[in-house]
Coordinates of N, CA and C in Angstrom, one line a residue:
M1199 N 179.1 157.2 179.0 CA 178.8 158.5 179.1 C 177.6 158.6 180.1
V1200 N 177.7 159.6 181.0 CA 176.6 159.8 182.0 C 175.7 160.9 181.6
E1201 N 174.5 160.6 181.3 CA 173.5 161.6 181.0 C 172.6 161.9 182.3
S1202 N 172.5 163.1 182.7 CA 172.0 163.4 184.0 C 170.5 163.9 183.9
T1203 N 169.7 163.3 183.2 CA 168.3 163.8 183.1 C 167.5 163.7 184.3
A1204 N 167.5 162.6 185.1 CA 166.7 162.5 186.3 C 167.2 163.5 187.3
F1205 N 168.5 163.7 187.4 CA 169.1 164.6 188.3 C 168.7 166.0 187.9
L1206 N 168.7 166.3 186.6 CA 168.3 167.6 186.1 C 166.9 168.0 186.4
S1207 N 166.0 167.1 186.3 CA 164.6 167.4 186.6 C 164.5 167.8 188.1
E1208 N 165.3 167.3 189.0 CA 165.3 167.7 190.4 C 165.9 169.1 190.5
T1209 N 167.0 169.4 189.8 CA 167.6 170.7 189.9 C 166.7 171.8 189.4
T1210 N 165.9 171.5 188.5 CA 165.0 172.5 187.9 C 163.9 172.9 189.0
R1211 N 163.7 172.1 190.0 CA 162.7 172.4 191.0 C 163.3 173.2 192.2
I1212 N 164.6 173.4 192.2 CA 165.3 174.1 193.3 C 165.0 175.6 193.2
A1213 N 164.7 176.1 194.3 CA 164.4 177.6 194.4 C 165.7 178.4 194.2
K1214 N 165.6 179.6 193.8 CA 166.8 180.5 193.7 C 167.5 180.6 195.0
G1215 N 168.8 180.7 194.9 CA 169.6 180.8 196.1 C 169.9 179.5 196.8
T1216 N 170.0 178.4 196.0 CA 170.3 177.1 196.5 C 171.6 177.1 197.2
D1217 N 171.7 176.5 198.3 CA 172.9 176.4 199.0 C 173.6 175.1 198.7
M1218 N 174.9 175.0 199.1 CA 175.7 173.8 198.7 C 175.1 172.6 199.4
S1219 N 174.5 172.7 200.5 CA 174.0 171.5 201.2 C 172.9 170.9 200.4
T1220 N 172.0 171.7 199.8 CA 170.9 171.2 199.0 C 171.5 170.6 197.7
L1221 N 172.4 171.2 197.1 CA 173.0 170.7 195.9 C 173.7 169.4 196.2
E1222 N 174.4 169.4 197.3 CA 175.2 168.2 197.7 C 174.2 167.0 197.9
S1223 N 173.1 167.3 198.6 CA 172.0 166.2 198.8 C 171.5 165.7 197.5
L1224 N 171.3 166.6 196.5 CA 170.8 166.1 195.2 C 171.8 165.3 194.5
I1225 N 173.1 165.6 194.5 CA 174.1 164.9 193.9 C 174.3 163.5 194.6
R1226 N 174.3 163.5 195.9 CA 174.4 162.2 196.6 C 173.2 161.3 196.2
E1227 N 172.0 161.9 196.2 CA 170.8 161.1 195.8 C 170.9 160.6 194.4
W1228 N 171.3 161.4 193.5 CA 171.5 161.1 192.1 C 172.4 159.8 191.9
I1229 N 173.5 159.8 192.7 CA 174.4 158.7 192.6 C 173.8 157.5 193.2
A1230 N 173.2 157.7 194.4 CA 172.6 156.5 195.1 C 171.5 155.9 194.4
S1231 N 170.8 156.6 193.5 CA 169.6 156.1 192.9 C 169.8 155.7 191.4
G1232 N 170.9 156.0 190.9 CA 171.2 155.6 189.5 C 171.4 154.1 189.3
P1233 N 170.6 153.5 188.4 CA 170.8 152.0 188.2 C 172.2 151.6 187.9
F1234 N 172.9 152.2 187.1 CA 174.3 151.8 186.8 C 175.2 152.1 188.0
D1235 N 175.0 153.2 188.7 CA 175.8 153.5 189.9 C 175.5 152.5 190.9
Q1236 N 174.3 152.0 191.1 CA 173.9 151.0 192.0 C 174.6 149.7 191.7
Q1237 N 174.6 149.4 190.4 CA 175.3 148.1 189.9 C 176.8 148.2 190.3
L1238 N 177.4 149.3 190.1 CA 178.8 149.5 190.4 C 179.0 149.5 191.9
G1239 N 178.1 150.0 192.7 CA 178.2 150.1 194.1 C 178.9 151.4 194.6
V1240 N 179.0 152.4 193.7 CA 179.7 153.6 194.0 C 179.0 154.4 195.1
S1241 N 179.8 155.2 195.9 CA 179.2 156.0 196.9 C 180.1 157.3 197.0
V1242 N 179.4 158.4 197.5 CA 180.1 159.6 197.7 C 180.9 159.6 199.0
E1243 N 182.2 159.8 198.9 CA 183.0 159.9 200.1 C 183.1 161.4 200.6
D1244 N 183.3 162.3 199.6 CA 183.5 163.7 199.9 C 182.9 164.5 198.8
L1245 N 182.3 165.7 199.1 CA 181.8 166.5 198.1 C 181.8 168.0 198.5
D1246 N 182.5 168.8 197.8 CA 182.6 170.2 198.0 C 182.5 170.9 196.6
P1247 N 182.3 172.2 196.6 CA 182.2 172.8 195.3 C 183.5 172.5 194.5
D1248 N 183.3 172.0 193.3 CA 184.4 171.7 192.3 C 185.3 170.6 192.7
H1249 N 184.9 169.8 193.7 CA 185.7 168.7 194.1 C 184.9 167.5 194.7
T1250 N 185.2 166.3 194.4 CA 184.5 165.2 194.9 C 185.4 164.0 195.1
A1251 N 185.1 163.1 195.9 CA 185.7 161.8 196.0 C 184.6 160.7 196.0
I1252 N 184.8 159.7 195.1 CA 183.8 158.7 195.0 C 184.5 157.3 195.2
R1253 N 183.9 156.4 196.0 CA 184.4 155.1 196.3 C 183.7 154.0 195.4
L1254 N 184.6 153.2 194.8 CA 184.1 152.0 194.1 C 184.6 150.8 195.0
P1255 N 183.6 150.1 195.7 CA 184.0 149.0 196.5 C 184.5 147.8 195.7
F1256 N 185.5 147.1 196.2 CA 186.0 145.9 195.5 C 184.9 144.8 195.6
R1257 N 184.6 144.3 194.4 CA 183.7 143.1 194.3 C 184.2 142.2 193.2
H1258 N 184.1 141.0 193.3 CA 184.5 140.0 192.3 C 183.9 140.3 191.0
E1259 N 182.6 140.7 191.0 CA 181.9 141.0 189.7 C 182.5 142.1 188.9
L1260 N 183.4 142.9 189.5 CA 184.0 144.0 188.7 C 185.5 143.7 188.3
T1261 N 185.9 142.4 188.4 CA 187.2 142.0 188.1 C 187.3 141.4 186.7
T1262 N 188.5 141.3 186.2 CA 188.7 140.6 184.9 C 189.1 139.2 185.3
H1263 N 190.2 139.0 186.0 CA 190.6 137.6 186.5 C 191.2 137.8 187.9
G1264 N 190.9 136.9 188.7 CA 191.5 137.0 190.1 C 191.0 138.2 190.8
D1265 N 191.9 139.1 191.3 CA 191.5 140.3 192.0 C 191.7 141.6 191.3
L1266 N 191.9 141.5 190.0 CA 192.2 142.7 189.1 C 191.0 143.4 188.7
V1267 N 190.8 144.6 189.2 CA 189.6 145.4 188.8 C 189.6 145.7 187.3
H1268 N 188.5 145.5 186.6 CA 188.4 145.7 185.2 C 188.6 147.2 184.9
G1269 N 189.3 147.5 183.8 CA 189.5 148.8 183.3 C 188.2 149.6 183.0
G1270 N 187.2 148.9 182.6 CA 185.9 149.5 182.3 C 185.2 150.0 183.6
A1271 N 185.4 149.2 184.7 CA 184.9 149.6 186.0 C 185.6 150.9 186.5
I1272 N 186.9 150.9 186.3 CA 187.7 152.1 186.6 C 187.3 153.3 185.8
A1273 N 187.1 153.1 184.5 CA 186.6 154.2 183.6 C 185.3 154.7 184.1
S1274 N 184.4 153.8 184.5 CA 183.1 154.2 184.9 C 183.2 155.0 186.2
L1275 N 184.1 154.6 187.1 CA 184.3 155.4 188.3 C 184.8 156.8 188.0
V1276 N 185.7 156.9 187.0 CA 186.2 158.2 186.6 C 185.0 159.1 186.1
D1277 N 184.2 158.5 185.3 CA 183.0 159.2 184.7 C 182.1 159.7 185.8
V1278 N 181.8 158.9 186.8 CA 180.9 159.3 187.9 C 181.5 160.4 188.7
A1279 N 182.8 160.3 189.0 CA 183.5 161.3 189.8 C 183.6 162.6 189.1
G1280 N 183.9 162.6 187.8 CA 184.0 163.8 187.0 C 182.7 164.5 186.9
T1281 N 181.6 163.7 186.7 CA 180.2 164.2 186.6 C 179.9 164.9 187.9
A1282 N 180.1 164.3 189.0 CA 179.8 164.8 190.3 C 180.6 166.1 190.6
A1283 N 181.8 166.2 190.2 CA 182.6 167.4 190.4 C 182.1 168.5 189.6
A1284 N 181.7 168.2 188.3 CA 181.2 169.3 187.4 C 179.9 169.8 188.0
W1285 N 179.0 168.9 188.5 CA 177.7 169.4 189.1 C 177.9 170.1 190.4
S1286 N 178.9 169.8 191.2 CA 179.1 170.3 192.5 C 179.3 171.8 192.5
G1287 N 179.8 172.3 191.4 CA 180.0 173.8 191.4 C 179.1 174.5 190.4
A1288 N 178.1 173.8 189.9 CA 177.1 174.3 188.9 C 176.1 175.2 189.5
D1289 N 175.6 176.1 188.8 CA 174.5 177.0 189.2 C 173.2 176.3 188.8
P1290 N 172.4 175.7 189.7 CA 171.2 175.0 189.3 C 170.1 176.0 188.8
D1291 N 170.2 177.3 188.9 CA 169.3 178.2 188.4 C 169.6 178.4 186.9
K1292 N 170.8 178.1 186.4 CA 171.1 178.3 185.0 C 171.3 177.0 184.3
V1293 N 171.7 175.9 184.9 CA 172.0 174.6 184.3 C 170.8 173.7 184.4
R1294 N 170.4 173.1 183.3 CA 169.2 172.2 183.3 C 169.6 170.8 182.9
R1295 N 170.7 170.6 182.2 CA 171.1 169.2 181.8 C 172.6 169.2 181.6
G1296 N 173.1 167.9 181.5 CA 174.5 167.8 181.3 C 174.9 166.4 180.8
T1297 N 176.0 166.2 180.3 CA 176.5 164.9 179.8 C 178.0 165.0 179.6
T1298 N 178.6 163.8 179.8 CA 180.0 163.7 179.5 C 180.2 163.7 178.0
V1299 N 181.2 164.6 177.6 CA 181.4 164.7 176.1 C 182.8 164.0 175.7
G1300 N 183.6 163.7 176.7 CA 184.8 163.0 176.4 C 185.7 162.8 177.7
F1301 N 186.5 161.8 177.7 CA 187.5 161.6 178.7 C 188.6 160.7 178.2
T1302 N 189.7 160.9 178.9 CA 190.9 160.1 178.6 C 191.4 159.5 179.9
V1303 N 191.6 158.2 179.9 CA 192.1 157.6 181.1 C 193.5 157.0 180.9
N1304 N 194.4 157.2 181.8 CA 195.7 156.6 181.7 C 195.8 155.7 182.9
Y1305 N 196.0 154.4 182.6 CA 196.1 153.3 183.7 C 197.6 153.2 184.1
L1306 N 197.8 153.4 185.4 CA 199.2 153.5 185.8 C 199.7 152.3 186.6
S1307 N 198.8 151.6 187.3 CA 199.1 150.4 188.0 C 197.8 149.6 188.2
P1308 N 197.9 148.3 188.4 CA 196.7 147.6 188.6 C 195.9 147.9 189.9
G1309 N 194.6 147.9 189.8 CA 193.8 148.0 191.0 C 193.5 146.6 191.4
R1310 N 194.1 146.1 192.5 CA 194.0 144.7 192.9 C 193.4 144.6 194.3
G1311 N 192.2 143.9 194.4 CA 191.7 143.4 195.6 C 191.4 144.4 196.7
Q1312 N 191.1 145.6 196.3 CA 190.8 146.7 197.3 C 189.8 147.7 196.7
D1313 N 189.2 148.5 197.6 CA 188.3 149.5 197.1 C 189.2 150.6 196.4
L1314 N 188.6 151.2 195.4 CA 189.2 152.3 194.7 C 188.5 153.6 194.9
I1315 N 189.3 154.7 195.1 CA 188.7 156.0 195.3 C 189.1 157.0 194.2
A1316 N 188.1 157.6 193.6 CA 188.4 158.6 192.6 C 188.2 159.9 193.2
T1317 N 189.2 160.7 193.1 CA 189.2 162.1 193.5 C 189.2 163.0 192.3
A1318 N 188.1 163.8 192.2 CA 188.0 164.7 191.0 C 188.0 166.1 191.4
R1319 N 188.6 167.0 190.6 CA 188.6 168.4 190.8 C 188.4 169.1 189.5
V1320 N 187.7 170.2 189.6 CA 187.4 171.0 188.4 C 188.7 171.8 188.1
V1321 N 189.2 171.6 186.9 CA 190.4 172.4 186.4 C 190.0 173.7 185.8
K1322 N 188.9 173.6 185.0 CA 188.4 174.8 184.3 C 186.9 174.7 184.1
R1323 N 186.2 175.7 184.5 CA 184.8 175.8 184.3 C 184.5 176.9 183.3
G1324 N 184.0 176.5 182.1 CA 183.7 177.5 181.1 C 182.2 177.8 181.1
K1325 N 181.7 178.4 180.0 CA 180.3 178.7 179.9 C 179.5 177.4 179.8
A1326 N 179.9 176.5 179.0 CA 179.2 175.2 178.9 C 180.0 174.0 179.3
L1327 N 181.3 174.1 179.0 CA 182.2 172.9 179.3 C 182.9 173.0 180.6
C1328 N 183.1 171.9 181.2 CA 183.8 171.8 182.5 C 184.8 170.7 182.4
V1329 N 186.1 171.0 182.6 CA 187.1 170.1 182.5 C 187.6 169.7 183.9
C1330 N 187.6 168.4 184.2 CA 188.0 167.9 185.5 C 189.1 166.9 185.4
H1331 N 190.0 167.0 186.4 CA 191.1 166.0 186.6 C 190.7 165.0 187.6
V1332 N 190.9 163.7 187.3 CA 190.5 162.7 188.2 C 191.7 161.7 188.5
D1333 N 192.0 161.5 189.7 CA 193.0 160.5 190.1 C 192.2 159.4 190.8
V1334 N 192.6 158.1 190.4 CA 192.0 156.9 191.1 C 193.1 156.2 191.8
S1335 N 192.9 156.0 193.1 CA 193.8 155.4 194.0 C 193.2 154.2 194.7
G1336 N 194.1 153.2 195.1 CA 193.6 152.2 195.9 C 193.6 152.7 197.4
E1337 N 192.9 151.9 198.2 CA 192.9 152.3 199.7 C 194.3 152.4 200.2
D1338 N 195.2 151.6 199.7 CA 196.6 151.6 200.2 C 197.4 152.8 199.6
G1339 N 196.8 153.7 198.9 CA 197.5 154.9 198.3 C 198.1 154.8 197.0
T1340 N 198.1 153.6 196.4 CA 198.7 153.3 195.1 C 197.8 154.1 194.0
L1341 N 198.5 154.9 193.2 CA 197.8 155.6 192.1 C 197.6 154.6 191.0
V1342 N 196.3 154.3 190.7 CA 195.9 153.3 189.7 C 195.7 154.0 188.4
A1343 N 195.1 155.1 188.3 CA 194.8 155.8 187.0 C 194.7 157.3 187.3
C1344 N 194.9 158.0 186.2 CA 194.6 159.5 186.2 C 193.8 159.8 184.9
A1345 N 193.0 160.7 184.9 CA 192.1 161.0 183.8 C 191.8 162.5 183.7
L1346 N 191.3 162.8 182.5 CA 190.8 164.1 182.2 C 189.4 163.9 181.6
V1347 N 188.4 164.6 182.3 CA 187.0 164.4 181.9 C 186.5 165.8 181.4
T1348 N 185.8 165.8 180.3 CA 185.1 167.0 179.8 C 183.6 166.8 179.9
Y1349 N 183.0 167.6 180.6 CA 181.5 167.5 180.9 C 180.8 168.8 180.4
K1350 N 179.7 168.6 179.7 CA 178.9 169.7 179.2 C 177.7 170.0 180.1
L1351 N 177.6 171.2 180.6 CA 176.5 171.6 181.4 C 175.8 172.7 180.6
D1352 N 174.5 172.5 180.4 CA 173.7 173.6 179.7 C 172.3 173.7 180.2

């Protein structure tokens, strides 16, 4: 579960009328500076309102055996992507904190020996809950997993 308290303290300092480029910069910095995100090596590939793509570089430390990416690493990628998508369309004048409240991952094929990219999009943005669909694919286009992430913004 990703709790976004450091990111949130930054968003509370943003002046009214924040544009997407400022919010995008904050999200990129949040991912780049998070200790767990650094451990995973994730990076933002694309970020637009209610949509993001996050890359998980292939590393032996993230495998189970051989070149098979561990399911926990894939689930972590899903969580980061869903979180970034939820925040990418949030109003920083109204939202002060957020956390993942649930997600379901369906593993469809093995992630083997290549970077994985999670593409997340907001399906429904409610008053407090934001539901995101996330697809995880290999660089070769193979669909590795699909997921539904529920994120709470308040």
